[in-house]
mmJSON file of the N, C-alpha and C atoms, coordinates in Angstrom:
{"data_MODEL":{"atom_site":{
"group_PDB":["ATOM","ATOM","ATOM","ATOM","ATOM","ATOM","ATOM","ATOM","ATOM","ATOM","ATOM","ATOM","ATOM","ATOM","ATOM","ATOM","ATOM","ATOM","ATOM","ATOM","ATOM","ATOM","ATOM","ATOM","ATOM","ATOM","ATOM","ATOM","ATOM","ATOM","ATOM","ATOM","ATOM","ATOM","ATOM","ATOM","ATOM","ATOM","ATOM","ATOM","ATOM","ATOM","ATOM","ATOM","ATOM","ATOM","ATOM","ATOM","ATOM","ATOM","ATOM","ATOM","ATOM","ATOM","ATOM","ATOM","ATOM","ATOM","ATOM","ATOM","ATOM","ATOM","ATOM","ATOM","ATOM","ATOM","ATOM","ATOM","ATOM","ATOM","ATOM","ATOM","ATOM","ATOM","ATOM","ATOM","ATOM","ATOM","ATOM","ATOM","ATOM","ATOM","ATOM","ATOM","ATOM","ATOM","ATOM","ATOM","ATOM","ATOM","ATOM","ATOM","ATOM","ATOM","ATOM","ATOM","ATOM","ATOM","ATOM","ATOM","ATOM","ATOM","ATOM","ATOM","ATOM","ATOM","ATOM","ATOM","ATOM","ATOM","ATOM","ATOM","ATOM","ATOM","ATOM","ATOM","ATOM","ATOM","ATOM","ATOM","ATOM","ATOM","ATOM","ATOM","ATOM","ATOM","ATOM","ATOM","ATOM","ATOM","ATOM","ATOM","ATOM","ATOM","ATOM","ATOM","ATOM","ATOM","ATOM","ATOM","ATOM","ATOM","ATOM","ATOM","ATOM","ATOM","ATOM","ATOM","ATOM","ATOM","ATOM","ATOM","ATOM","ATOM","ATOM","ATOM","ATOM","ATOM","ATOM","ATOM","ATOM","ATOM","ATOM","ATOM","ATOM","ATOM","ATOM","ATOM","ATOM","ATOM","ATOM","ATOM","ATOM","ATOM","ATOM","ATOM","ATOM","ATOM","ATOM","ATOM","ATOM","ATOM","ATOM","ATOM","ATOM","ATOM","ATOM","ATOM","ATOM","ATOM","ATOM","ATOM","ATOM","ATOM","ATOM","ATOM","ATOM","ATOM","ATOM","ATOM","ATOM","ATOM","ATOM","ATOM","ATOM","ATOM","ATOM","ATOM","ATOM","ATOM","ATOM","ATOM","ATOM","ATOM","ATOM","ATOM"],
"id":[1,2,3,4,5,6,7,8,9,10,11,12,13,14,15,16,17,18,19,20,21,22,23,24,25,26,27,28,29,30,31,32,33,34,35,36,37,38,39,40,41,42,43,44,45,46,47,48,49,50,51,52,53,54,55,56,57,58,59,60,61,62,63,64,65,66,67,68,69,70,71,72,73,74,75,76,77,78,79,80,81,82,83,84,85,86,87,88,89,90,91,92,93,94,95,96,97,98,99,100,101,102,103,104,105,106,107,108,109,110,111,112,113,114,115,116,117,118,119,120,121,122,123,124,125,126,127,128,129,130,131,132,133,134,135,136,137,138,139,140,141,142,143,144,145,146,147,148,149,150,151,152,153,154,155,156,157,158,159,160,161,162,163,164,165,166,167,168,169,170,171,172,173,174,175,176,177,178,179,180,181,182,183,184,185,186,187,188,189,190,191,192,193,194,195,196,197,198,199,200,201,202,203,204,205,206,207,208,209,210,211,212,213,214,215,216],
"type_symbol":["N","C","C","N","C","C","N","C","C","N","C","C","N","C","C","N","C","C","N","C","C","N","C","C","N","C","C","N","C","C","N","C","C","N","C","C","N","C","C","N","C","C","N","C","C","N","C","C","N","C","C","N","C","C","N","C","C","N","C","C","N","C","C","N","C","C","N","C","C","N","C","C","N","C","C","N","C","C","N","C","C","N","C","C","N","C","C","N","C","C","N","C","C","N","C","C","N","C","C","N","C","C","N","C","C","N","C","C","N","C","C","N","C","C","N","C","C","N","C","C","N","C","C","N","C","C","N","C","C","N","C","C","N","C","C","N","C","C","N","C","C","N","C","C","N","C","C","N","C","C","N","C","C","N","C","C","N","C","C","N","C","C","N","C","C","N","C","C","N","C","C","N","C","C","N","C","C","N","C","C","N","C","C","N","C","C","N","C","C","N","C","C","N","C","C","N","C","C","N","C","C","N","C","C","N","C","C","N","C","C","N","C","C","N","C","C"],
"label_atom_id":["N","CA","C","N","CA","C","N","CA","C","N","CA","C","N","CA","C","N","CA","C","N","CA","C","N","CA","C","N","CA","C","N","CA","C","N","CA","C","N","CA","C","N","CA","C","N","CA","C","N","CA","C","N","CA","C","N","CA","C","N","CA","C","N","CA","C","N","CA","C","N","CA","C","N","CA","C","N","CA","C","N","CA","C","N","CA","C","N","CA","C","N","CA","C","N","CA","C","N","CA","C","N","CA","C","N","CA","C","N","CA","C","N","CA","C","N","CA","C","N","CA","C","N","CA","C","N","CA","C","N","CA","C","N","CA","C","N","CA","C","N","CA","C","N","CA","C","N","CA","C","N","CA","C","N","CA","C","N","CA","C","N","CA","C","N","CA","C","N","CA","C","N","CA","C","N","CA","C","N","CA","C","N","CA","C","N","CA","C","N","CA","C","N","CA","C","N","CA","C","N","CA","C","N","CA","C","N","CA","C","N","CA","C","N","CA","C","N","CA","C","N","CA","C","N","CA","C","N","CA","C","N","CA","C","N","CA","C","N","CA","C","N","CA","C","N","CA","C","N","CA","C"],
"label_alt_id":[null,null,null,null,null,null,null,null,null,null,null,null,null,null,null,null,null,null,null,null,null,null,null,null,null,null,null,null,null,null,null,null,null,null,null,null,null,null,null,null,null,null,null,null,null,null,null,null,null,null,null,null,null,null,null,null,null,null,null,null,null,null,null,null,null,null,null,null,null,null,null,null,null,null,null,null,null,null,null,null,null,null,null,null,null,null,null,null,null,null,null,null,null,null,null,null,null,null,null,null,null,null,null,null,null,null,null,null,null,null,null,null,null,null,null,null,null,null,null,null,null,null,null,null,null,null,null,null,null,null,null,null,null,null,null,null,null,null,null,null,null,null,null,null,null,null,null,null,null,null,null,null,null,null,null,null,null,null,null,null,null,null,null,null,null,null,null,null,null,null,null,null,null,null,null,null,null,null,null,null,null,null,null,null,null,null,null,null,null,null,null,null,null,null,null,null,null,null,null,null,null,null,null,null,null,null,null,null,null,null,null,null,null,null,null,null],
"label_comp_id":["UNK","UNK","UNK","UNK","UNK","UNK","UNK","UNK","UNK","UNK","UNK","UNK","UNK","UNK","UNK","UNK","UNK","UNK","UNK","UNK","UNK","UNK","UNK","UNK","UNK","UNK","UNK","UNK","UNK","UNK","UNK","UNK","UNK","UNK","UNK","UNK","UNK","UNK","UNK","UNK","UNK","UNK","UNK","UNK","UNK","UNK","UNK","UNK","UNK","UNK","UNK","UNK","UNK","UNK","UNK","UNK","UNK","UNK","UNK","UNK","UNK","UNK","UNK","UNK","UNK","UNK","UNK","UNK","UNK","UNK","UNK","UNK","UNK","UNK","UNK","UNK","UNK","UNK","UNK","UNK","UNK","UNK","UNK","UNK","UNK","UNK","UNK","UNK","UNK","UNK","UNK","UNK","UNK","UNK","UNK","UNK","UNK","UNK","UNK","UNK","UNK","UNK","UNK","UNK","UNK","UNK","UNK","UNK","UNK","UNK","UNK","UNK","UNK","UNK","UNK","UNK","UNK","UNK","UNK","UNK","UNK","UNK","UNK","UNK","UNK","UNK","UNK","UNK","UNK","UNK","UNK","UNK","UNK","UNK","UNK","UNK","UNK","UNK","UNK","UNK","UNK","UNK","UNK","UNK","UNK","UNK","UNK","UNK","UNK","UNK","UNK","UNK","UNK","UNK","UNK","UNK","UNK","UNK","UNK","UNK","UNK","UNK","UNK","UNK","UNK","UNK","UNK","UNK","UNK","UNK","UNK","UNK","UNK","UNK","UNK","UNK","UNK","UNK","UNK","UNK","UNK","UNK","UNK","UNK","UNK","UNK","UNK","UNK","UNK","UNK","UNK","UNK","UNK","UNK","UNK","UNK","UNK","UNK","UNK","UNK","UNK","UNK","UNK","UNK","UNK","UNK","UNK","UNK","UNK","UNK","UNK","UNK","UNK","UNK","UNK","UNK"],
"label_asym_id":["A","A","A","A","A","A","A","A","A","A","A","A","A","A","A","A","A","A","A","A","A","A","A","A","A","A","A","A","A","A","A","A","A","A","A","A","A","A","A","A","A","A","A","A","A","A","A","A","A","A","A","A","A","A","A","A","A","A","A","A","A","A","A","A","A","A","A","A","A","A","A","A","A","A","A","A","A","A","A","A","A","A","A","A","A","A","A","A","A","A","A","A","A","A","A","A","A","A","A","A","A","A","A","A","A","A","A","A","A","A","A","A","A","A","A","A","A","A","A","A","A","A","A","A","A","A","A","A","A","A","A","A","A","A","A","A","A","A","A","A","A","A","A","A","A","A","A","A","A","A","A","A","A","A","A","A","A","A","A","A","A","A","A","A","A","A","A","A","A","A","A","A","A","A","A","A","A","A","A","A","A","A","A","A","A","A","A","A","A","A","A","A","A","A","A","A","A","A","A","A","A","A","A","A","A","A","A","A","A","A","A","A","A","A","A","A"],
"label_entity_id":["1","1","1","1","1","1","1","1","1","1","1","1","1","1","1","1","1","1","1","1","1","1","1","1","1","1","1","1","1","1","1","1","1","1","1","1","1","1","1","1","1","1","1","1","1","1","1","1","1","1","1","1","1","1","1","1","1","1","1","1","1","1","1","1","1","1","1","1","1","1","1","1","1","1","1","1","1","1","1","1","1","1","1","1","1","1","1","1","1","1","1","1","1","1","1","1","1","1","1","1","1","1","1","1","1","1","1","1","1","1","1","1","1","1","1","1","1","1","1","1","1","1","1","1","1","1","1","1","1","1","1","1","1","1","1","1","1","1","1","1","1","1","1","1","1","1","1","1","1","1","1","1","1","1","1","1","1","1","1","1","1","1","1","1","1","1","1","1","1","1","1","1","1","1","1","1","1","1","1","1","1","1","1","1","1","1","1","1","1","1","1","1","1","1","1","1","1","1","1","1","1","1","1","1","1","1","1","1","1","1","1","1","1","1","1","1"],
"label_seq_id":[1,1,1,2,2,2,3,3,3,4,4,4,5,5,5,6,6,6,7,7,7,8,8,8,9,9,9,10,10,10,11,11,11,12,12,12,13,13,13,14,14,14,15,15,15,16,16,16,17,17,17,18,18,18,19,19,19,20,20,20,21,21,21,22,22,22,23,23,23,24,24,24,25,25,25,26,26,26,27,27,27,28,28,28,29,29,29,30,30,30,31,31,31,32,32,32,33,33,33,34,34,34,35,35,35,36,36,36,37,37,37,38,38,38,39,39,39,40,40,40,41,41,41,42,42,42,43,43,43,44,44,44,45,45,45,46,46,46,47,47,47,48,48,48,49,49,49,50,50,50,51,51,51,52,52,52,53,53,53,54,54,54,55,55,55,56,56,56,57,57,57,58,58,58,59,59,59,60,60,60,61,61,61,62,62,62,63,63,63,64,64,64,65,65,65,66,66,66,67,67,67,68,68,68,69,69,69,70,70,70,71,71,71,72,72,72],
"pdbx_PDB_ins_code":[null,null,null,null,null,null,null,null,null,null,null,null,null,null,null,null,null,null,null,null,null,null,null,null,null,null,null,null,null,null,null,null,null,null,null,null,null,null,null,null,null,null,null,null,null,null,null,null,null,null,null,null,null,null,null,null,null,null,null,null,null,null,null,null,null,null,null,null,null,null,null,null,null,null,null,null,null,null,null,null,null,null,null,null,null,null,null,null,null,null,null,null,null,null,null,null,null,null,null,null,null,null,null,null,null,null,null,null,null,null,null,null,null,null,null,null,null,null,null,null,null,null,null,null,null,null,null,null,null,null,null,null,null,null,null,null,null,null,null,null,null,null,null,null,null,null,null,null,null,null,null,null,null,null,null,null,null,null,null,null,null,null,null,null,null,null,null,null,null,null,null,null,null,null,null,null,null,null,null,null,null,null,null,null,null,null,null,null,null,null,null,null,null,null,null,null,null,null,null,null,null,null,null,null,null,null,null,null,null,null,null,null,null,null,null,null],
"Cartn_x":[-14.33,-14.252,-12.97,-11.835,-10.585,-9.75,-10.181,-9.368,-9.041,-9.855,-9.492,-8.174,-8.012,-6.724,-5.655,-5.597,-4.638,-4.457,-5.514,-5.354,-6.006,-5.526,-5.972,-5.59,-6.275,-5.959,-7.424,-7.005,-8.091,-8.076,-9.28,-9.428,-10.561,-9.966,-10.675,-11.27,-12.671,-13.289,-13.936,-13.665,-14.435,-15.56,-16.806,-17.904,-18.48,-19.22,-20.063,-21.252,-22.2,-23.643,-24.427,-24.94,-25.879,-27.452,-27.943,-29.394,-30.462,-29.893,-30.8,-30.232,-29.198,-28.615,-27.675,-27.338,-26.597,-25.217,-24.057,-22.752,-22.104,-21.646,-20.892,-19.328,-18.823,-17.346,-17.002,-16.206,-15.906,-14.408,-13.517,-12.18,-11.835,-10.706,-10.027,-9.072,-9.066,-8.304,-7.319,-7.48,-6.605,-6.563,-5.448,-5.517,-5.123,-5.221,-4.775,-3.559,-3.235,-1.987,-2.29,-3.479,-3.838,-5.189,-4.901,-5.876,-7.41,-7.318,-8.45,-9.354,-8.614,-9.266,-9.597,-8.877,-9.452,-10.671,-10.626,-11.751,-13.054,-12.743,-14.132,-14.882,-13.936,-14.613,-15.219,-14.419,-14.858,-16.459,-16.254,-17.643,-18.681,-18.547,-19.507,-20.318,-19.635,-20.184,-20.734,-20.215,-20.451,-21.899,-21.912,-23.241,-24.327,-24.341,-25.177,-25.746,-25.091,-25.777,-27.0,-27.845,-28.038,-28.5,-28.08,-28.496,-29.81,-30.473,-31.779,-31.537,-32.385,-32.382,-32.153,-31.584,-31.369,-32.734,-32.995,-34.141,-34.377,-35.842,-35.765,-35.281,-35.601,-34.963,-33.313,-32.825,-31.216,-30.608,-29.623,-29.267,-28.427,-27.556,-26.653,-27.062,-26.324,-26.612,-26.072,-25.149,-24.591,-24.015,-23.772,-23.167,-21.962,-20.864,-19.667,-19.561,-19.016,-18.974,-17.659,-16.98,-15.777,-15.985,-15.751,-16.155,-15.116,-14.827,-13.385,-13.963,-13.412,-13.653,-12.448,-12.576,-11.618,-11.701,-10.628,-10.751,-9.632,-10.265,-9.514,-9.545],
"Cartn_y":[-89.356,-90.592,-91.088,-89.935,-90.268,-90.577,-90.565,-90.819,-92.328,-93.208,-94.604,-94.709,-93.987,-93.912,-93.226,-92.996,-92.192,-90.694,-90.024,-88.792,-87.782,-86.832,-85.994,-84.56,-83.685,-82.079,-81.29,-79.946,-79.078,-78.091,-77.874,-77.057,-76.307,-74.73,-73.501,-72.904,-72.952,-72.368,-71.206,-70.121,-68.936,-68.987,-68.283,-68.319,-67.24,-66.525,-65.537,-65.655,-65.724,-65.924,-64.717,-64.729,-63.689,-63.788,-62.671,-62.963,-64.159,-64.602,-65.594,-66.978,-67.107,-68.338,-68.758,-68.252,-68.774,-68.149,-68.892,-68.778,-67.705,-66.345,-65.553,-65.769,-66.418,-66.638,-67.992,-68.625,-69.913,-70.109,-70.231,-70.156,-70.912,-71.875,-72.731,-71.727,-71.0,-70.382,-71.056,-72.155,-73.062,-74.253,-74.631,-76.058,-76.803,-78.154,-79.344,-79.861,-79.673,-80.196,-81.405,-82.089,-83.141,-83.234,-83.262,-82.98,-83.467,-84.895,-85.405,-84.853,-84.061,-83.437,-82.129,-81.592,-80.254,-80.358,-81.21,-81.76,-81.824,-82.801,-83.234,-82.046,-81.109,-79.824,-78.998,-78.761,-77.984,-78.764,-79.965,-80.696,-80.571,-80.742,-80.403,-79.381,-78.096,-76.526,-76.62,-77.006,-76.98,-77.613,-78.878,-79.726,-79.439,-78.292,-77.848,-76.598,-75.866,-74.789,-75.098,-74.162,-72.942,-73.431,-72.174,-72.44,-71.701,-71.486,-70.913,-69.241,-68.658,-67.245,-66.376,-65.206,-64.369,-63.671,-63.634,-63.197,-61.699,-61.362,-59.966,-58.637,-59.035,-57.902,-57.994,-58.798,-59.104,-57.857,-56.993,-55.756,-55.568,-56.64,-56.649,-57.402,-56.894,-57.404,-58.979,-59.489,-60.769,-61.143,-62.418,-62.886,-63.568,-63.046,-63.931,-64.753,-66.172,-66.762,-67.637,-68.373,-69.128,-70.541,-71.595,-72.624,-73.66,-74.252,-74.931,-76.424,-77.313,-78.723,-79.261,-80.231,-80.744,-82.303,-82.985,-84.481,-84.858,-85.727,-86.374,-87.731],
"Cartn_z":[43.34,42.376,41.927,42.179,41.765,43.136,44.116,45.309,45.525,44.777,44.827,43.878,43.002,42.052,42.718,43.873,44.732,44.29,43.477,42.991,43.871,44.501,45.313,45.139,45.298,44.97,45.24,44.794,44.887,43.678,43.131,41.776,42.238,41.927,41.754,40.574,40.6,39.321,39.41,38.783,38.916,37.762,38.098,37.209,37.486,36.325,36.311,35.787,36.406,36.101,35.676,34.638,34.271,34.929,34.794,35.184,34.831,33.682,33.186,33.641,34.476,35.223,33.981,32.887,31.988,32.369,32.125,32.452,31.224,32.007,31.179,31.049,32.203,32.175,33.121,32.47,33.571,33.322,34.437,34.203,35.366,35.025,36.041,36.833,38.04,38.645,39.323,39.999,40.693,40.225,39.471,38.874,40.004,39.781,40.943,40.114,39.073,38.327,37.716,37.948,37.507,36.693,35.389,34.292,34.558,35.034,35.156,36.396,37.253,38.408,37.893,37.268,36.872,35.779,35.012,33.964,34.694,35.648,36.564,37.036,37.668,38.344,37.274,36.062,34.919,34.541,34.244,33.837,34.868,36.173,37.101,36.998,36.565,36.463,35.226,34.067,32.743,32.385,32.927,32.701,34.024,35.004,35.654,35.1,33.971,33.331,32.504,32.414,33.273,34.614,35.335,36.905,36.599,37.986,38.103,37.542,37.442,37.216,38.433,38.274,39.286,39.686,41.078,41.549,40.81,40.607,39.911,40.718,42.03,42.915,43.316,42.515,42.864,42.114,42.997,42.587,41.662,41.118,40.224,38.915,37.995,36.648,36.33,37.353,37.261,38.5,39.03,40.129,39.635,40.166,40.264,41.32,41.206,42.173,41.914,43.006,43.184,43.965,43.038,43.578,43.696,44.846,45.135,45.304,44.589,44.652,45.287,46.203,47.016,46.692,46.213,45.841,46.981,47.937,48.911,48.75],
"occupancy":[1.0,1.0,1.0,1.0,1.0,1.0,1.0,1.0,1.0,1.0,1.0,1.0,1.0,1.0,1.0,1.0,1.0,1.0,1.0,1.0,1.0,1.0,1.0,1.0,1.0,1.0,1.0,1.0,1.0,1.0,1.0,1.0,1.0,1.0,1.0,1.0,1.0,1.0,1.0,1.0,1.0,1.0,1.0,1.0,1.0,1.0,1.0,1.0,1.0,1.0,1.0,1.0,1.0,1.0,1.0,1.0,1.0,1.0,1.0,1.0,1.0,1.0,1.0,1.0,1.0,1.0,1.0,1.0,1.0,1.0,1.0,1.0,1.0,1.0,1.0,1.0,1.0,1.0,1.0,1.0,1.0,1.0,1.0,1.0,1.0,1.0,1.0,1.0,1.0,1.0,1.0,1.0,1.0,1.0,1.0,1.0,1.0,1.0,1.0,1.0,1.0,1.0,1.0,1.0,1.0,1.0,1.0,1.0,1.0,1.0,1.0,1.0,1.0,1.0,1.0,1.0,1.0,1.0,1.0,1.0,1.0,1.0,1.0,1.0,1.0,1.0,1.0,1.0,1.0,1.0,1.0,1.0,1.0,1.0,1.0,1.0,1.0,1.0,1.0,1.0,1.0,1.0,1.0,1.0,1.0,1.0,1.0,1.0,1.0,1.0,1.0,1.0,1.0,1.0,1.0,1.0,1.0,1.0,1.0,1.0,1.0,1.0,1.0,1.0,1.0,1.0,1.0,1.0,1.0,1.0,1.0,1.0,1.0,1.0,1.0,1.0,1.0,1.0,1.0,1.0,1.0,1.0,1.0,1.0,1.0,1.0,1.0,1.0,1.0,1.0,1.0,1.0,1.0,1.0,1.0,1.0,1.0,1.0,1.0,1.0,1.0,1.0,1.0,1.0,1.0,1.0,1.0,1.0,1.0,1.0,1.0,1.0,1.0,1.0,1.0,1.0],
"B_iso_or_equiv":[0.0,0.0,0.0,0.0,0.0,0.0,0.0,0.0,0.0,0.0,0.0,0.0,0.0,0.0,0.0,0.0,0.0,0.0,0.0,0.0,0.0,0.0,0.0,0.0,0.0,0.0,0.0,0.0,0.0,0.0,0.0,0.0,0.0,0.0,0.0,0.0,0.0,0.0,0.0,0.0,0.0,0.0,0.0,0.0,0.0,0.0,0.0,0.0,0.0,0.0,0.0,0.0,0.0,0.0,0.0,0.0,0.0,0.0,0.0,0.0,0.0,0.0,0.0,0.0,0.0,0.0,0.0,0.0,0.0,0.0,0.0,0.0,0.0,0.0,0.0,0.0,0.0,0.0,0.0,0.0,0.0,0.0,0.0,0.0,0.0,0.0,0.0,0.0,0.0,0.0,0.0,0.0,0.0,0.0,0.0,0.0,0.0,0.0,0.0,0.0,0.0,0.0,0.0,0.0,0.0,0.0,0.0,0.0,0.0,0.0,0.0,0.0,0.0,0.0,0.0,0.0,0.0,0.0,0.0,0.0,0.0,0.0,0.0,0.0,0.0,0.0,0.0,0.0,0.0,0.0,0.0,0.0,0.0,0.0,0.0,0.0,0.0,0.0,0.0,0.0,0.0,0.0,0.0,0.0,0.0,0.0,0.0,0.0,0.0,0.0,0.0,0.0,0.0,0.0,0.0,0.0,0.0,0.0,0.0,0.0,0.0,0.0,0.0,0.0,0.0,0.0,0.0,0.0,0.0,0.0,0.0,0.0,0.0,0.0,0.0,0.0,0.0,0.0,0.0,0.0,0.0,0.0,0.0,0.0,0.0,0.0,0.0,0.0,0.0,0.0,0.0,0.0,0.0,0.0,0.0,0.0,0.0,0.0,0.0,0.0,0.0,0.0,0.0,0.0,0.0,0.0,0.0,0.0,0.0,0.0,0.0,0.0,0.0,0.0,0.0,0.0],
"pdbx_formal_charge":[null,null,null,null,null,null,null,null,null,null,null,null,null,null,null,null,null,null,null,null,null,null,null,null,null,null,null,null,null,null,null,null,null,null,null,null,null,null,null,null,null,null,null,null,null,null,null,null,null,null,null,null,null,null,null,null,null,null,null,null,null,null,null,null,null,null,null,null,null,null,null,null,null,null,null,null,null,null,null,null,null,null,null,null,null,null,null,null,null,null,null,null,null,null,null,null,null,null,null,null,null,null,null,null,null,null,null,null,null,null,null,null,null,null,null,null,null,null,null,null,null,null,null,null,null,null,null,null,null,null,null,null,null,null,null,null,null,null,null,null,null,null,null,null,null,null,null,null,null,null,null,null,null,null,null,null,null,null,null,null,null,null,null,null,null,null,null,null,null,null,null,null,null,null,null,null,null,null,null,null,null,null,null,null,null,null,null,null,null,null,null,null,null,null,null,null,null,null,null,null,null,null,null,null,null,null,null,null,null,null,null,null,null,null,null,null],
"auth_seq_id":[1,1,1,2,2,2,3,3,3,4,4,4,5,5,5,6,6,6,7,7,7,8,8,8,9,9,9,10,10,10,11,11,11,12,12,12,13,13,13,14,14,14,15,15,15,16,16,16,17,17,17,18,18,18,19,19,19,20,20,20,21,21,21,22,22,22,23,23,23,24,24,24,25,25,25,26,26,26,27,27,27,28,28,28,29,29,29,30,30,30,31,31,31,32,32,32,33,33,33,34,34,34,35,35,35,36,36,36,37,37,37,38,38,38,39,39,39,40,40,40,41,41,41,42,42,42,43,43,43,44,44,44,45,45,45,46,46,46,47,47,47,48,48,48,49,49,49,50,50,50,51,51,51,52,52,52,53,53,53,54,54,54,55,55,55,56,56,56,57,57,57,58,58,58,59,59,59,60,60,60,61,61,61,62,62,62,63,63,63,64,64,64,65,65,65,66,66,66,67,67,67,68,68,68,69,69,69,70,70,70,71,71,71,72,72,72],
"auth_comp_id":["UNK","UNK","UNK","UNK","UNK","UNK","UNK","UNK","UNK","UNK","UNK","UNK","UNK","UNK","UNK","UNK","UNK","UNK","UNK","UNK","UNK","UNK","UNK","UNK","UNK","UNK","UNK","UNK","UNK","UNK","UNK","UNK","UNK","UNK","UNK","UNK","UNK","UNK","UNK","UNK","UNK","UNK","UNK","UNK","UNK","UNK","UNK","UNK","UNK","UNK","UNK","UNK","UNK","UNK","UNK","UNK","UNK","UNK","UNK","UNK","UNK","UNK","UNK","UNK","UNK","UNK","UNK","UNK","UNK","UNK","UNK","UNK","UNK","UNK","UNK","UNK","UNK","UNK","UNK","UNK","UNK","UNK","UNK","UNK","UNK","UNK","UNK","UNK","UNK","UNK","UNK","UNK","UNK","UNK","UNK","UNK","UNK","UNK","UNK","UNK","UNK","UNK","UNK","UNK","UNK","UNK","UNK","UNK","UNK","UNK","UNK","UNK","UNK","UNK","UNK","UNK","UNK","UNK","UNK","UNK","UNK","UNK","UNK","UNK","UNK","UNK","UNK","UNK","UNK","UNK","UNK","UNK","UNK","UNK","UNK","UNK","UNK","UNK","UNK","UNK","UNK","UNK","UNK","UNK","UNK","UNK","UNK","UNK","UNK","UNK","UNK","UNK","UNK","UNK","UNK","UNK","UNK","UNK","UNK","UNK","UNK","UNK","UNK","UNK","UNK","UNK","UNK","UNK","UNK","UNK","UNK","UNK","UNK","UNK","UNK","UNK","UNK","UNK","UNK","UNK","UNK","UNK","UNK","UNK","UNK","UNK","UNK","UNK","UNK","UNK","UNK","UNK","UNK","UNK","UNK","UNK","UNK","UNK","UNK","UNK","UNK","UNK","UNK","UNK","UNK","UNK","UNK","UNK","UNK","UNK","UNK","UNK","UNK","UNK","UNK","UNK"],
"auth_asym_id":["A","A","A","A","A","A","A","A","A","A","A","A","A","A","A","A","A","A","A","A","A","A","A","A","A","A","A","A","A","A","A","A","A","A","A","A","A","A","A","A","A","A","A","A","A","A","A","A","A","A","A","A","A","A","A","A","A","A","A","A","A","A","A","A","A","A","A","A","A","A","A","A","A","A","A","A","A","A","A","A","A","A","A","A","A","A","A","A","A","A","A","A","A","A","A","A","A","A","A","A","A","A","A","A","A","A","A","A","A","A","A","A","A","A","A","A","A","A","A","A","A","A","A","A","A","A","A","A","A","A","A","A","A","A","A","A","A","A","A","A","A","A","A","A","A","A","A","A","A","A","A","A","A","A","A","A","A","A","A","A","A","A","A","A","A","A","A","A","A","A","A","A","A","A","A","A","A","A","A","A","A","A","A","A","A","A","A","A","A","A","A","A","A","A","A","A","A","A","A","A","A","A","A","A","A","A","A","A","A","A","A","A","A","A","A","A"],
"auth_atom_id":["N","CA","C","N","CA","C","N","CA","C","N","CA","C","N","CA","C","N","CA","C","N","CA","C","N","CA","C","N","CA","C","N","CA","C","N","CA","C","N","CA","C","N","CA","C","N","CA","C","N","CA","C","N","CA","C","N","CA","C","N","CA","C","N","CA","C","N","CA","C","N","CA","C","N","CA","C","N","CA","C","N","CA","C","N","CA","C","N","CA","C","N","CA","C","N","CA","C","N","CA","C","N","CA","C","N","CA","C","N","CA","C","N","CA","C","N","CA","C","N","CA","C","N","CA","C","N","CA","C","N","CA","C","N","CA","C","N","CA","C","N","CA","C","N","CA","C","N","CA","C","N","CA","C","N","CA","C","N","CA","C","N","CA","C","N","CA","C","N","CA","C","N","CA","C","N","CA","C","N","CA","C","N","CA","C","N","CA","C","N","CA","C","N","CA","C","N","CA","C","N","CA","C","N","CA","C","N","CA","C","N","CA","C","N","CA","C","N","CA","C","N","CA","C","N","CA","C","N","CA","C","N","CA","C","N","CA","C","N","CA","C","N","CA","C","N","CA","C","N","CA","C"],
"pdbx_PDB_model_num":[1,1,1,1,1,1,1,1,1,1,1,1,1,1,1,1,1,1,1,1,1,1,1,1,1,1,1,1,1,1,1,1,1,1,1,1,1,1,1,1,1,1,1,1,1,1,1,1,1,1,1,1,1,1,1,1,1,1,1,1,1,1,1,1,1,1,1,1,1,1,1,1,1,1,1,1,1,1,1,1,1,1,1,1,1,1,1,1,1,1,1,1,1,1,1,1,1,1,1,1,1,1,1,1,1,1,1,1,1,1,1,1,1,1,1,1,1,1,1,1,1,1,1,1,1,1,1,1,1,1,1,1,1,1,1,1,1,1,1,1,1,1,1,1,1,1,1,1,1,1,1,1,1,1,1,1,1,1,1,1,1,1,1,1,1,1,1,1,1,1,1,1,1,1,1,1,1,1,1,1,1,1,1,1,1,1,1,1,1,1,1,1,1,1,1,1,1,1,1,1,1,1,1,1,1,1,1,1,1,1,1,1,1,1,1,1]
}}}
């Protein structure tokens, strides 16, 4: 959505999901240096919470994940 403005970059967001699908931790670990791009990546995850619950047989109490958003 921002490429038409000439804004490009990558944003890395670290998330930890609990068994219930809710977010326990959410951090931008790699910033694009462009606030609108960072905010768009953040919003994409925040607006998706809660995710589905983890399967009953999932062996860990939570699921860490790292998402990379590339804006070209």
